[in-house]
CSV table of C-alpha atoms and ligand atoms in Angstrom, one decimal:
chain,number,residue,atom,x,y,z
J,1,MET,CA,-54.9,108.8,56.2
J,2,ALA,CA,-51.1,108.8,55.7
J,3,GLY,CA,-48.8,111.6,54.8
J,4,THR,CA,-47.9,114.9,56.4
J,5,PRO,CA,-50.3,117.7,55.4
J,6,PHE,CA,-48.8,119.8,52.6
J,7,TYR,CA,-50.0,122.8,50.8
J,8,ILE,CA,-51.0,122.2,47.3
J,9,CYS,CA,-50.8,125.7,46.2
J,10,GLY,CA,-49.2,128.4,48.4
J,11,THR,CA,-50.1,131.9,47.1
J,12,GLU,CA,-46.7,133.4,47.9
J,13,ASN,CA,-45.0,132.5,44.6
J,14,TYR,CA,-47.7,133.7,42.3
J,15,SER,CA,-47.7,137.3,41.1
J,16,LYS,CA,-51.0,138.9,39.9
J,17,PRO,CA,-52.5,138.4,37.4
J,18,VAL,CA,-51.9,134.7,37.4
J,19,GLN,CA,-50.5,133.7,34.0
J,20,PRO,CA,-52.3,130.8,32.1
J,21,PHE,CA,-50.7,127.5,33.0
J,22,THR,CA,-51.1,123.8,32.1
J,23,LEU,CA,-51.1,120.8,34.3
J,24,PRO,CA,-50.9,117.1,33.4
J,25,SER,CA,-53.9,114.9,34.5
J,26,PHE,CA,-52.6,111.4,34.8
J,27,ALA,CA,-54.5,108.1,34.3
J,28,LYS,CA,-54.5,105.3,36.9
J,29,ILE,CA,-54.7,101.6,36.7
J,30,ASN,CA,-55.8,99.2,39.5
J,31,LEU,CA,-53.2,96.7,40.6
J,32,GLY,CA,-56.0,94.6,42.1
J,33,LEU,CA,-59.6,95.5,43.0
J,34,ARG,CA,-61.6,93.5,45.5
J,35,VAL,CA,-65.2,94.2,46.3
J,36,ALA,CA,-66.3,93.1,49.9
J,37,GLY,CA,-70.0,93.8,49.9
J,38,LYS,CA,-72.8,96.3,49.6
J,39,ARG,CA,-73.2,99.2,52.0
J,40,ASP,CA,-76.3,100.9,53.4
J,41,ASP,CA,-75.8,103.9,51.2
J,42,GLY,CA,-76.0,101.9,47.9
J,43,PHE,CA,-72.2,102.0,47.3
J,44,HIS,CA,-69.9,99.0,47.7
J,45,ASP,CA,-67.1,98.6,50.2
J,46,LEU,CA,-63.9,97.8,48.2
J,47,PHE,CA,-60.2,97.5,48.5
J,48,THR,CA,-58.0,98.5,45.6
J,49,VAL,CA,-54.4,99.4,44.8
J,50,PHE,CA,-54.2,102.5,42.6
J,51,GLN,CA,-51.2,103.2,40.4
J,52,THR,CA,-50.5,106.4,38.4
J,53,VAL,CA,-49.3,105.9,34.9
J,54,THR,CA,-47.7,108.2,32.3
J,55,LEU,CA,-50.8,108.4,30.0
J,56,ALA,CA,-52.2,111.9,30.7
J,57,ASP,CA,-54.6,114.6,29.7
J,58,ARG,CA,-53.5,118.2,29.9
J,59,ILE,CA,-55.5,120.9,31.4
J,60,THR,CA,-54.9,124.6,30.9
J,61,PHE,CA,-56.2,127.2,33.3
J,62,GLU,CA,-56.7,130.9,32.6
J,63,GLU,CA,-58.4,133.7,34.5
J,64,ALA,CA,-61.9,134.6,33.3
J,65,ASP,CA,-65.2,136.0,34.7
J,66,GLU,CA,-67.1,132.7,34.4
J,67,ILE,CA,-66.4,129.0,34.3
J,68,VAL,CA,-66.0,128.0,30.7
J,69,LEU,CA,-64.7,124.6,29.7
J,70,SER,CA,-63.6,123.5,26.2
J,71,CYS,CA,-62.2,120.2,25.1
J,72,SER,CA,-60.1,118.8,22.2
J,73,ASP,CA,-62.5,115.9,22.0
J,74,PRO,CA,-66.0,116.8,20.8
J,75,ARG,CA,-67.4,113.7,22.4
J,76,VAL,CA,-66.6,115.0,25.9
J,77,PRO,CA,-69.4,117.1,27.4
J,78,VAL,CA,-68.3,120.5,28.5
J,79,ASP,CA,-71.4,121.5,30.4
J,80,GLY,CA,-72.3,121.2,34.1
J,81,SER,CA,-72.2,117.4,33.8
J,82,ASN,CA,-68.4,117.5,33.3
J,83,LEU,CA,-66.5,116.8,36.6
J,84,ILE,CA,-64.1,119.7,35.9
J,85,VAL,CA,-67.1,122.1,36.0
J,86,LYS,CA,-68.5,120.3,39.0
J,87,ALA,CA,-65.1,120.7,40.8
J,88,ALA,CA,-65.0,124.4,40.0
J,89,GLU,CA,-68.5,125.0,41.3
J,90,ALA,CA,-67.8,122.9,44.5
J,91,LEU,CA,-64.6,124.9,45.1
J,92,GLN,CA,-66.4,128.2,44.5
J,93,GLY,CA,-69.0,127.2,47.1
J,94,ARG,CA,-66.5,125.9,49.7
J,95,PHE,CA,-64.2,128.9,49.6
J,96,GLY,CA,-66.8,131.6,48.8
J,97,THR,CA,-65.2,132.9,45.6
J,98,GLU,CA,-67.0,134.1,42.5
J,99,LYS,CA,-64.0,134.0,40.3
J,100,GLY,CA,-64.3,132.2,37.0
J,101,ALA,CA,-61.9,130.3,34.8
J,102,LYS,CA,-61.3,129.4,31.2
J,103,VAL,CA,-60.3,125.8,31.2
J,104,PHE,CA,-59.1,123.8,28.2
J,105,LEU,CA,-59.0,120.0,28.4
J,106,GLU,CA,-56.7,118.1,26.0
J,107,LYS,CA,-58.2,114.6,26.2
J,108,ASN,CA,-55.9,111.7,25.7
J,109,ILE,CA,-57.2,109.2,28.3
J,110,PRO,CA,-60.0,107.0,26.8
J,111,SER,CA,-63.2,107.8,28.7
J,112,PRO,CA,-64.9,105.8,30.0
J,113,GLY,CA,-62.2,103.2,30.2
J,114,GLY,CA,-61.5,102.3,33.8
J,115,LEU,CA,-58.5,104.6,33.8
J,116,GLY,CA,-59.9,107.3,36.1
J,117,GLY,CA,-59.7,110.0,33.4
J,118,GLY,CA,-62.7,112.0,34.6
J,119,SER,CA,-61.7,111.6,38.3
J,120,SER,CA,-58.2,112.7,37.5
J,121,ASN,CA,-59.5,115.7,35.7
J,122,ALA,CA,-61.7,116.6,38.7
J,123,ALA,CA,-58.8,116.4,41.2
J,124,VAL,CA,-56.4,118.4,38.9
J,125,ALA,CA,-59.2,121.0,38.4
J,126,LEU,CA,-59.3,121.3,42.2
J,127,LEU,CA,-55.5,121.8,42.4
J,128,GLY,CA,-55.3,124.0,39.3
J,129,LEU,CA,-58.2,126.3,40.4
J,130,CYS,CA,-56.8,126.6,43.9
J,131,ARG,CA,-53.6,128.0,42.2
J,132,LEU,CA,-55.5,130.2,39.8
J,133,TRP,CA,-57.8,131.6,42.4
J,134,GLU,CA,-55.1,131.9,45.0
J,135,ILE,CA,-56.8,129.6,47.5
J,136,LYS,CA,-54.5,128.2,50.1
J,137,ALA,CA,-55.8,124.6,50.6
J,138,ASP,CA,-54.2,121.5,51.9
J,139,VAL,CA,-55.2,117.9,51.0
J,140,GLU,CA,-57.3,117.6,54.2
J,141,LYS,CA,-59.4,120.5,53.1
J,142,LEU,CA,-59.8,119.2,49.5
J,143,LEU,CA,-60.5,115.6,50.4
J,144,PRO,CA,-64.2,116.0,51.3
J,145,ILE,CA,-64.9,117.9,48.1
J,146,ALA,CA,-63.0,115.3,46.1
J,147,GLY,CA,-65.0,112.5,47.7
J,148,GLN,CA,-68.3,114.2,46.8
J,149,LEU,CA,-67.2,114.4,43.2
J,150,GLY,CA,-66.5,110.7,42.8
J,151,SER,CA,-65.1,107.7,44.5
J,152,ASP,CA,-61.8,107.7,42.6
J,153,VAL,CA,-61.2,111.5,42.9
J,154,PRO,CA,-59.5,111.6,46.4
J,155,TYR,CA,-56.8,109.2,45.1
J,156,PHE,CA,-55.8,111.7,42.5
J,157,LEU,CA,-54.9,114.2,45.3
J,158,TYR,CA,-52.1,111.7,46.2
J,159,GLY,CA,-50.9,109.8,43.1
J,160,GLY,CA,-48.2,107.1,43.0
J,161,THR,CA,-49.0,103.7,44.5
J,162,ALA,CA,-51.8,103.9,47.1
J,163,THR,CA,-54.5,101.8,48.5
J,164,GLY,CA,-58.2,102.8,48.4
J,165,MET,CA,-60.6,101.4,51.0
J,166,GLY,CA,-64.3,101.9,51.9
J,167,ARG,CA,-66.0,103.5,48.9
J,168,GLY,CA,-62.5,103.9,47.5
J,169,THR,CA,-62.1,107.3,49.1
J,170,GLU,CA,-59.9,106.3,52.1
J,171,ILE,CA,-56.4,106.6,50.7
J,172,GLU,CA,-53.2,105.3,52.1
J,173,PRO,CA,-49.9,105.6,50.1
J,174,ILE,CA,-47.9,102.4,50.2
J,175,ASP,CA,-44.4,101.3,48.9
J,176,GLU,CA,-44.0,102.4,45.3
J,177,PHE,CA,-44.4,99.9,42.4
J,178,GLU,CA,-42.0,100.9,39.6
J,179,CYS,CA,-42.4,99.5,36.1
J,180,ASP,CA,-41.4,101.1,32.8
J,181,SER,CA,-42.9,98.4,30.5
J,182,LEU,CA,-46.6,98.4,30.8
J,183,VAL,CA,-49.2,98.3,28.0
J,184,ILE,CA,-52.8,99.5,28.3
J,185,VAL,CA,-55.3,98.4,25.7
J,186,THR,CA,-58.7,100.0,25.5
J,187,PRO,CA,-61.2,98.4,23.2
J,188,ASP,CA,-64.0,100.5,21.9
J,189,ILE,CA,-66.5,99.4,24.5
J,190,SER,CA,-68.3,101.5,27.2
J,191,VAL,CA,-68.7,99.7,30.5
J,192,SER,CA,-71.0,101.4,33.0
J,193,THR,CA,-69.3,101.4,36.4
J,194,ARG,CA,-72.7,101.4,38.1
J,195,ASP,CA,-73.9,98.4,36.1
J,196,ALA,CA,-70.6,96.6,36.7
J,197,PHE,CA,-71.1,97.0,40.5
J,198,ALA,CA,-74.7,95.9,40.3
J,199,GLY,CA,-73.7,92.9,38.2
J,200,LEU,CA,-71.6,91.6,41.0
J,201,GLY,CA,-74.7,90.8,43.1
J,202,ALA,CA,-72.6,91.5,46.2
J,203,ALA,CA,-74.0,90.6,49.6
J,204,SER,CA,-75.1,93.3,52.0
J,205,LEU,CA,-72.6,93.2,54.9
J,206,THR,CA,-72.4,94.9,58.3
J,207,LYS,CA,-69.6,97.4,58.8
J,208,ASP,CA,-67.7,94.9,60.9
J,209,GLU,CA,-67.9,92.0,58.4
J,210,SER,CA,-66.8,94.4,55.6
J,211,ASN,CA,-63.9,95.8,57.6
J,212,ARG,CA,-62.6,92.3,58.4
J,213,ILE,CA,-62.6,91.3,54.7
J,214,LEU,CA,-61.0,94.6,53.6
J,215,LEU,CA,-58.3,94.3,56.2
J,216,ASN,CA,-57.4,90.9,54.9
J,217,TYR,CA,-57.2,92.2,51.3
J,218,ARG,CA,-55.0,95.1,52.7
J,219,PHE,CA,-52.7,92.7,54.4
J,220,GLU,CA,-52.2,90.7,51.2
J,221,ALA,CA,-51.6,93.8,49.1
J,222,VAL,CA,-49.1,95.6,51.3
J,223,ASN,CA,-47.1,92.4,51.4
J,224,ALA,CA,-47.3,91.8,47.7
J,225,ASP,CA,-44.6,92.3,45.2
J,226,PHE,CA,-46.5,93.6,42.2
J,227,ARG,CA,-43.6,92.6,39.9
J,228,THR,CA,-44.5,88.9,40.5
J,229,ALA,CA,-47.9,88.9,42.1
J,230,GLU,CA,-51.0,87.6,40.4
J,231,LEU,CA,-53.5,90.5,40.1
J,232,VAL,CA,-57.1,90.0,41.0
J,233,ASN,CA,-59.9,92.2,39.9
J,234,ASP,CA,-63.4,91.1,41.0
J,235,PHE,CA,-65.0,92.8,38.0
J,236,GLU,CA,-63.3,90.5,35.6
J,237,LYS,CA,-65.8,87.6,35.9
J,238,THR,CA,-68.9,89.5,35.1
J,239,VAL,CA,-67.4,92.1,32.8
J,240,PHE,CA,-65.6,89.4,30.7
J,241,ALA,CA,-68.8,87.4,30.5
J,242,ALA,CA,-70.7,90.4,29.3
J,243,TYR,CA,-68.0,91.6,26.8
J,244,PRO,CA,-66.1,88.7,25.2
J,245,GLU,CA,-64.0,91.3,23.4
J,246,ILE,CA,-62.5,92.5,26.7
J,247,THR,CA,-61.5,88.9,27.5
J,248,ALA,CA,-59.9,88.7,24.1
J,249,VAL,CA,-57.8,91.8,25.0
J,250,LYS,CA,-56.5,90.1,28.1
J,251,GLN,CA,-55.7,86.9,26.2
J,252,LYS,CA,-53.9,88.9,23.5
J,253,LEU,CA,-51.7,90.7,26.0
J,254,LEU,CA,-50.8,87.4,27.6
J,255,GLU,CA,-50.1,85.8,24.2
J,256,LEU,CA,-47.9,88.7,23.3
J,257,GLY,CA,-45.7,88.0,26.4
J,258,ALA,CA,-47.2,90.0,29.2
J,259,ARG,CA,-46.2,88.4,32.5
J,260,THR,CA,-49.6,89.2,33.8
J,261,ALA,CA,-52.6,91.2,32.6
J,262,SER,CA,-55.7,92.6,34.4
J,263,LEU,CA,-58.8,94.6,33.9
J,264,SER,CA,-58.5,98.2,35.2
J,265,GLY,CA,-61.4,99.4,37.3
J,266,SER,CA,-64.6,98.1,35.7
J,267,GLY,CA,-63.0,98.3,32.3
J,268,ALA,CA,-63.0,98.3,29.4
J,269,SER,CA,-59.2,98.9,29.6
J,270,VAL,CA,-56.9,96.0,30.3
J,271,PHE,CA,-53.2,96.5,31.2
J,272,GLY,CA,-50.3,94.1,30.8
J,273,ILE,CA,-47.1,94.1,32.8
J,274,PHE,CA,-44.1,93.1,30.6
J,275,ASP,CA,-40.7,92.0,32.0
J,276,LYS,CA,-38.7,93.4,29.1
J,277,GLN,CA,-38.8,96.5,27.0
J,278,GLU,CA,-38.1,94.4,23.8
J,279,THR,CA,-41.2,92.2,24.4
J,280,ARG,CA,-43.3,95.2,25.1
J,281,GLN,CA,-42.1,96.9,21.8
J,282,THR,CA,-43.0,93.8,19.8
J,283,ALA,CA,-46.4,93.6,21.5
J,284,MET,CA,-47.1,97.3,20.7
J,285,LYS,CA,-46.3,96.6,17.1
J,286,ALA,CA,-48.7,93.7,17.0
J,287,LEU,CA,-51.4,95.6,18.8
J,288,GLY,CA,-51.1,98.4,16.3
J,289,ASN,CA,-52.6,96.1,13.7
J,290,VAL,CA,-55.9,95.6,15.7
J,291,SER,CA,-58.5,98.1,14.7
J,292,ASN,CA,-60.8,99.5,17.4
J,293,TRP,CA,-58.3,98.9,20.1
J,294,ARG,CA,-56.3,101.9,21.4
J,295,SER,CA,-52.9,100.8,22.8
J,296,PHE,CA,-50.6,102.8,25.1
J,297,ALA,CA,-47.1,102.0,26.1
J,298,VAL,CA,-46.8,103.5,29.6
J,299,ALA,CA,-44.7,103.6,32.8
J,300,THR,CA,-45.6,104.1,36.4
J,301,VAL,CA,-45.4,107.5,37.9
J,302,SER,CA,-44.2,107.8,41.5
J,303,ARG,CA,-45.9,109.9,44.2
J,304,ASP,CA,-42.9,112.4,44.1
J,305,GLN,CA,-43.0,112.6,40.3
J,306,TYR,CA,-46.8,113.1,40.5
J,307,ARG,CA,-46.5,115.9,43.0
J,308,GLY,CA,-43.6,117.5,41.1
J,309,ALA,CA,-45.5,117.4,37.8
J,310,LEU,CA,-48.5,119.1,39.5
J,311,GLY,CA,-46.3,121.7,41.2
J,312,TRP,CA,-47.4,121.0,44.7
J,313,VAL,CA,-45.7,123.0,47.4
J,314,PRO,CA,-44.6,120.6,50.1
D,1,LIG,O1,-68.4,107.4,42.8
D,1,LIG,P1,-68.6,107.2,41.4
D,1,LIG,O2,-69.4,108.3,40.7
D,1,LIG,O3,-67.3,106.9,40.6
D,1,LIG,O4,-69.4,105.9,41.2
D,1,LIG,C1,-70.2,105.6,40.1
D,1,LIG,C2,-71.2,104.5,40.5
D,1,LIG,O5,-70.5,103.3,40.8
D,1,LIG,C3,-72.0,104.8,41.7
D,1,LIG,O6,-73.2,105.5,41.4
D,1,LIG,C4,-72.3,103.4,42.3
D,1,LIG,O7,-73.4,102.9,41.6
D,1,LIG,C5,-71.1,102.6,41.9
D,1,LIG,N1,-70.1,102.5,43.0
D,1,LIG,C6,-70.3,101.6,44.0
D,1,LIG,N2,-69.4,101.5,45.0
D,1,LIG,C7,-68.3,102.2,45.0
D,1,LIG,C8,-68.0,103.1,44.0
D,1,LIG,C9,-68.9,103.2,43.0
D,1,LIG,O8,-71.4,100.9,44.1
D,1,LIG,N3,-67.4,102.0,46.0
């Protein structure tokens, strides 16, 4: 686990009562995702490179007696099944507080979509509620809670460019990939992550076999230049076969001049990397004419920008 421990939310700077505040909850894409094999616990061992992008939800936190969540999108559940509520309850349990919170989620990230929207919300809820409840926690303390909430949640305690190994929860920041001309396209299709993993029919591997494969993937990734590298996502084969429309999204992005395009997570979102802003602009215009596809012009967010936006105290 790389990185010096840093406090997410020192209490020193906050006077009581804590004023309502709003934090961004960024989306991620996967600059490659390789699945090694099945584990004994039913999960899969994988290697991925996570990258934060500028597409973001916004979460507002306010003091309250109970945990109450509301959302701008009526399709998003706001009961105990929402990861924000689960994060709040987990934090209450871990730090023995009975404080509540009024939380408002402005939803902009398509969900589900392979962009980590729910996982990002969960991690930002942990950070935001630590601040609201004046809990002094560092990343090391929050990581186990994050891992219980979901395989992608620990990554969102770091942000920027980082690898994820094992279940996806072992995070290592790597050299930043910078790009200001990305396009994400999300067709109106809901891919179940669980089914996508099951569809791979991955072999059951011993820990040693799995580690050997993952370390190879890691070696390739840390030496890759993502500006020129071909991106590999092991879900593409089965997800594209099951949903031809997602294949069409990738083809469209390539036709419109993307240097490369790839499925993000288990989809349905596909992102394209463009070399020039002008080509990206023309592509965005053309994509605007396709109904049922949501298109986003985004840029990468570095680790420092991520921490800065979330107001972490180093
Ligand atoms: O951890 P998360 O809730 O995001 O995972 C959703 C589902 O995806 C899991 O229930 C599991 O079926 C599958 N999964 C997996 N291996 C992983 C991550 C997720 O099989 N590394």
